[in-house]
Amino acid sequence: MPEEKNKEQDECFECKKKKDARWRQDFPVEWESDNYVTRREMVKFLALGSLTIAGANAVLAGIPHIVKAAELPRTRVALASSIPVGGSKLFSYPTEEDPCILVRQANGDLVAYSQVCTHLSCAVVHDEKENALFCPCHHGYFTVDEGRPYAGPPTRPLPRIKLEQQGNEIFAIGVEA
Amino acid sequence: MDNRQAQGTTLFTALLVLIGIGVVVQLWLLAASVDALMRHQQKIPLYAALGSAAVFVINGLLVLYVINFDRKIKQ
């Protein structure tokens, strides 16, 4: 015990020596306390961060109203008479790199979707037996009438292609998200 | 530390936590907005922006309260 006490006294002596050093008197700034972040500073930082995030959210909300979607081309897809009930046809829209699928439903209506699966971008195909759009990579199923996923890993619907029929010809005129 | 100071410290810590939670909620709203934009949904970013603005107003009021409290203690 007495040894410890002596040690403490020695340390204090050293501390005192440091405190009394001439350079300490000339430069009394403590780096540790200089870098110390107080709670008040933290609250101010959080408030500014809150303002920044609110601003970023407002910008994001304004983007769709400022940037108008580019006009998509009107592309001839197929002849209506060439697709029987339950049949399908592949085409590309709006560019050659965007594969799509056109399907005639049992009620005779034509629907078209992007062929790119919303899970991991494999190409979906029409499964006539199941009356569904089927992704063979991970066994994802989408409904033909709405393109909604109902089985397998996909969670988002397939983008729908807007169609227009003029006489016997079918045209793709846009993409619905 | 007298009672008043101790109370101030507790209050300050509580408000710090509340504002921190608000900022986390705002970050979540921002992530949801980006996700909705990628899906070409226009309404969700609008609602998220309104929610984020509301949280910011609450945070601002809390900070003002803290500043006023600080002033009172110093006086």
Short mmCIF file of C-alpha atoms in Angstrom, two decimals:
data_model
loop_
_atom_site.label_atom_id
_atom_site.label_comp_id
_atom_site.label_asym_id
_atom_site.label_seq_id
_atom_site.Cartn_x
_atom_site.Cartn_y
_atom_site.Cartn_z
CA MET A 1 0.00 0.00 0.00
CA PRO A 2 2.65 2.57 0.91
CA GLU A 3 4.43 1.76 -2.38
CA GLU A 4 1.23 2.57 -4.33
CA LYS A 5 0.84 5.81 -2.45
CA ASN A 6 4.40 6.77 -3.31
CA LYS A 7 3.73 5.92 -6.97
CA GLU A 8 0.63 8.14 -6.98
CA GLN A 9 2.56 10.95 -5.45
CA ASP A 10 5.28 10.53 -8.07
CA GLU A 11 2.69 10.62 -10.88
CA CYS A 12 1.11 13.72 -9.44
CA PHE A 13 4.52 15.27 -9.23
CA GLU A 14 5.01 14.45 -12.91
CA CYS A 15 1.56 15.90 -13.74
CA LYS A 16 2.35 19.04 -11.87
CA LYS A 17 5.68 19.30 -13.63
CA LYS A 18 3.90 18.99 -16.99
CA LYS A 19 1.26 21.54 -16.02
CA ASP A 20 3.86 23.99 -14.87
CA ALA A 21 5.97 23.62 -17.97
CA ARG A 22 6.65 26.91 -19.71
CA TRP A 23 5.30 25.79 -23.09
CA ARG A 24 2.02 24.80 -21.34
CA GLN A 25 1.59 28.32 -20.08
CA ASP A 26 2.21 29.71 -23.55
CA PHE A 27 -0.06 27.19 -25.34
CA PRO A 28 -2.82 26.21 -22.92
CA VAL A 29 -5.01 24.37 -25.53
CA GLU A 30 -5.83 20.72 -24.78
CA TRP A 31 -6.18 18.70 -28.00
CA GLU A 32 -8.49 16.18 -26.31
CA SER A 33 -10.94 18.83 -25.17
CA ASP A 34 -10.60 20.63 -28.51
CA ASN A 35 -11.85 17.56 -30.40
CA TYR A 36 -14.56 16.74 -27.85
CA VAL A 37 -18.07 16.84 -29.38
CA THR A 38 -20.63 18.17 -26.95
CA ARG A 39 -24.28 17.13 -26.88
CA ARG A 40 -25.27 20.62 -27.99
CA GLU A 41 -23.06 20.30 -31.07
CA MET A 42 -24.53 16.86 -31.73
CA VAL A 43 -28.09 18.23 -31.51
CA LYS A 44 -27.20 21.05 -33.93
CA PHE A 45 -25.60 18.54 -36.31
CA LEU A 46 -28.70 16.31 -36.18
CA ALA A 47 -31.01 19.30 -36.77
CA LEU A 48 -28.97 20.34 -39.81
CA GLY A 49 -28.96 16.73 -41.00
CA SER A 50 -32.74 16.64 -40.57
CA LEU A 51 -33.06 19.78 -42.71
CA THR A 52 -30.78 18.32 -45.39
CA ILE A 53 -32.73 15.06 -45.55
CA ALA A 54 -36.08 16.93 -45.71
CA GLY A 55 -34.66 19.00 -48.59
CA ALA A 56 -33.43 15.88 -50.40
CA ASN A 57 -36.88 14.30 -49.98
CA ALA A 58 -38.53 17.42 -51.43
CA VAL A 59 -36.16 17.32 -54.43
CA LEU A 60 -36.97 13.63 -54.99
CA ALA A 61 -40.70 14.40 -54.85
CA GLY A 62 -40.24 17.17 -57.43
CA ILE A 63 -38.18 15.13 -59.91
CA PRO A 64 -41.12 13.37 -61.66
CA HIS A 65 -42.88 16.74 -62.12
CA ILE A 66 -39.78 18.51 -63.48
CA VAL A 67 -38.34 15.77 -65.67
CA LYS A 68 -41.04 14.61 -68.06
CA ALA A 69 -40.70 11.09 -69.38
CA ALA A 70 -39.39 10.93 -72.92
CA GLU A 71 -42.00 10.18 -75.57
CA LEU A 72 -41.86 6.53 -76.49
CA PRO A 73 -42.13 5.47 -80.14
CA ARG A 74 -45.19 3.88 -81.72
CA THR A 75 -44.04 0.49 -82.96
CA ARG A 76 -45.91 -2.12 -84.96
CA VAL A 77 -45.85 -5.38 -83.01
CA ALA A 78 -47.91 -8.00 -84.83
CA LEU A 79 -51.04 -8.78 -86.76
CA ALA A 80 -53.96 -9.47 -84.41
CA SER A 81 -55.12 -12.42 -86.49
CA SER A 82 -51.70 -14.11 -86.18
CA ILE A 83 -52.06 -14.71 -82.43
CA PRO A 84 -54.58 -17.38 -81.44
CA VAL A 85 -56.26 -17.55 -78.02
CA GLY A 86 -53.62 -18.70 -75.51
CA GLY A 87 -50.87 -17.90 -78.01
CA SER A 88 -47.99 -15.47 -77.57
CA LYS A 89 -45.43 -13.54 -79.58
CA LEU A 90 -42.09 -12.03 -78.62
CA PHE A 91 -41.12 -8.52 -79.71
CA SER A 92 -38.84 -5.68 -78.64
CA TYR A 93 -40.03 -2.35 -77.27
CA PRO A 94 -39.10 0.53 -76.93
CA THR A 95 -35.60 -0.43 -78.15
CA GLU A 96 -34.16 -3.61 -79.63
CA GLU A 97 -32.58 -4.35 -76.21
CA ASP A 98 -35.97 -4.47 -74.41
CA PRO A 99 -37.59 -7.87 -74.96
CA CYS A 100 -41.38 -8.04 -74.51
CA ILE A 101 -44.09 -10.66 -74.78
CA LEU A 102 -47.56 -10.31 -76.27
CA VAL A 103 -50.23 -12.76 -75.09
CA ARG A 104 -53.84 -13.33 -76.16
CA GLN A 105 -55.91 -14.22 -73.12
CA ALA A 106 -58.75 -16.72 -73.00
CA ASN A 107 -61.30 -13.90 -73.30
CA GLY A 108 -59.62 -12.72 -76.52
CA ASP A 109 -57.96 -9.61 -75.04
CA LEU A 110 -54.36 -8.89 -75.92
CA VAL A 111 -51.86 -7.92 -73.23
CA ALA A 112 -48.14 -7.25 -73.43
CA TYR A 113 -45.43 -7.07 -70.79
CA SER A 114 -41.72 -6.60 -70.54
CA GLN A 115 -40.11 -10.03 -70.73
CA VAL A 116 -37.53 -9.11 -68.09
CA CYS A 117 -38.35 -10.79 -64.76
CA THR A 118 -38.47 -8.27 -61.90
CA HIS A 119 -36.51 -10.67 -59.71
CA LEU A 120 -33.15 -11.17 -61.44
CA SER A 121 -33.87 -10.15 -65.05
CA CYS A 122 -34.30 -13.59 -66.63
CA ALA A 123 -36.71 -13.75 -69.59
CA VAL A 124 -40.26 -14.79 -68.69
CA VAL A 125 -42.22 -17.07 -71.01
CA HIS A 126 -45.93 -17.78 -71.44
CA ASP A 127 -47.10 -20.94 -69.70
CA GLU A 128 -50.35 -21.84 -71.45
CA LYS A 129 -51.25 -24.68 -69.07
CA GLU A 130 -50.94 -22.49 -65.96
CA ASN A 131 -52.25 -19.43 -67.83
CA ALA A 132 -49.31 -17.48 -66.40
CA LEU A 133 -46.05 -15.83 -67.30
CA PHE A 134 -43.32 -18.07 -65.97
CA CYS A 135 -39.71 -17.31 -65.13
CA PRO A 136 -37.71 -20.55 -65.55
CA CYS A 137 -34.67 -19.30 -63.60
CA HIS A 138 -36.23 -19.28 -60.12
CA HIS A 139 -39.79 -20.47 -60.83
CA GLY A 140 -41.49 -17.10 -60.53
CA TYR A 141 -45.08 -16.81 -61.75
CA PHE A 142 -46.94 -13.70 -62.90
CA THR A 143 -50.65 -13.39 -63.74
CA VAL A 144 -51.38 -12.87 -67.44
CA ASP A 145 -54.18 -10.33 -66.94
CA GLU A 146 -52.23 -7.93 -64.65
CA GLY A 147 -48.60 -9.08 -64.68
CA ARG A 148 -48.76 -9.40 -60.90
CA PRO A 149 -46.38 -11.89 -59.19
CA TYR A 150 -48.20 -14.66 -57.31
CA ALA A 151 -45.57 -17.36 -56.80
CA GLY A 152 -41.81 -17.62 -56.50
CA PRO A 153 -39.30 -14.93 -55.53
CA PRO A 154 -40.47 -11.90 -57.62
CA THR A 155 -42.26 -9.22 -55.60
CA ARG A 156 -42.82 -6.48 -58.21
CA PRO A 157 -45.16 -6.70 -61.21
CA LEU A 158 -43.93 -6.83 -64.80
CA PRO A 159 -43.98 -3.46 -66.59
CA ARG A 160 -46.99 -3.45 -68.90
CA ILE A 161 -46.74 -2.35 -72.53
CA LYS A 162 -49.58 -0.10 -73.72
CA LEU A 163 -51.15 -1.44 -76.88
CA GLU A 164 -53.30 0.09 -79.57
CA GLN A 165 -55.14 -1.83 -82.26
CA GLN A 166 -55.76 -0.32 -85.67
CA GLY A 167 -57.67 -2.70 -87.90
CA ASN A 168 -55.73 -5.93 -87.83
CA GLU A 169 -52.48 -4.33 -86.70
CA ILE A 170 -51.29 -4.03 -83.10
CA PHE A 171 -49.01 -1.20 -82.06
CA ALA A 172 -47.00 -0.68 -78.84
CA ILE A 173 -47.36 2.95 -77.76
CA GLY A 174 -45.87 3.16 -74.25
CA VAL A 175 -44.82 1.45 -71.03
CA GLU A 176 -46.82 1.46 -67.80
CA ALA A 177 -44.75 1.09 -64.63
CA MET B 1 -24.07 19.40 -10.10
CA ASP B 2 -27.24 20.98 -8.69
CA ASN B 3 -30.74 19.59 -9.29
CA ARG B 4 -31.53 22.02 -12.05
CA GLN B 5 -28.39 21.12 -13.99
CA ALA B 6 -29.00 17.41 -13.51
CA GLN B 7 -32.55 17.84 -14.83
CA GLY B 8 -31.17 19.77 -17.80
CA THR B 9 -28.71 16.98 -18.58
CA THR B 10 -31.46 14.33 -18.52
CA LEU B 11 -33.73 16.48 -20.67
CA PHE B 12 -30.96 17.19 -23.13
CA THR B 13 -30.09 13.50 -23.50
CA ALA B 14 -33.77 12.59 -24.00
CA LEU B 15 -34.20 15.26 -26.66
CA LEU B 16 -31.00 14.16 -28.37
CA VAL B 17 -32.37 10.61 -28.59
CA LEU B 18 -35.75 11.87 -29.90
CA ILE B 19 -34.13 13.99 -32.60
CA GLY B 20 -31.87 11.06 -33.51
CA ILE B 21 -34.92 8.80 -33.95
CA GLY B 22 -36.52 11.50 -36.14
CA VAL B 23 -33.45 11.60 -38.37
CA VAL B 24 -33.47 7.81 -38.71
CA VAL B 25 -37.17 7.95 -39.73
CA GLN B 26 -36.30 10.63 -42.29
CA LEU B 27 -33.52 8.45 -43.71
CA TRP B 28 -36.01 5.61 -44.04
CA LEU B 29 -38.46 7.92 -45.86
CA LEU B 30 -35.65 9.02 -48.19
CA ALA B 31 -34.81 5.39 -49.01
CA ALA B 32 -38.51 4.66 -49.65
CA SER B 33 -38.68 7.70 -51.97
CA VAL B 34 -35.71 6.54 -54.02
CA ASP B 35 -37.22 3.04 -54.23
CA ALA B 36 -40.58 4.47 -55.39
CA LEU B 37 -38.90 6.69 -57.97
CA MET B 38 -37.12 3.66 -59.42
CA ARG B 39 -40.56 2.07 -59.81
CA HIS B 40 -41.88 5.24 -61.50
CA GLN B 41 -44.38 5.84 -58.69
CA GLN B 42 -45.03 9.56 -58.26
CA LYS B 43 -47.27 9.72 -55.20
CA ILE B 44 -45.07 7.92 -52.68
CA PRO B 45 -42.13 10.42 -52.90
CA LEU B 46 -44.64 13.24 -52.38
CA TYR B 47 -46.09 11.68 -49.21
CA ALA B 48 -42.57 10.82 -48.02
CA ALA B 49 -41.49 14.44 -48.55
CA LEU B 50 -44.48 15.69 -46.55
CA GLY B 51 -43.69 13.21 -43.76
CA SER B 52 -40.03 14.20 -43.79
CA ALA B 53 -40.95 17.91 -43.59
CA ALA B 54 -43.24 17.17 -40.62
CA VAL B 55 -40.44 15.30 -38.82
CA PHE B 56 -38.07 18.19 -39.54
CA VAL B 57 -40.57 20.67 -38.02
CA ILE B 58 -40.82 18.50 -34.89
CA ASN B 59 -37.00 18.27 -34.71
CA GLY B 60 -36.72 22.05 -35.15
CA LEU B 61 -39.22 22.67 -32.36
CA LEU B 62 -37.30 20.32 -30.06
CA VAL B 63 -34.03 22.14 -30.82
CA LEU B 64 -35.70 25.53 -30.16
CA TYR B 65 -36.99 24.19 -26.86
CA VAL B 66 -33.49 23.06 -25.92
CA ILE B 67 -32.01 26.47 -26.82
CA ASN B 68 -34.63 28.30 -24.75
CA PHE B 69 -34.08 25.93 -21.84
CA ASP B 70 -30.35 26.60 -22.08
CA ARG B 71 -30.91 30.36 -22.00
CA LYS B 72 -33.14 30.09 -18.91
CA ILE B 73 -30.53 28.02 -17.07
CA LYS B 74 -27.75 30.48 -17.93
CA GLN B 75 -29.88 33.41 -16.68
#
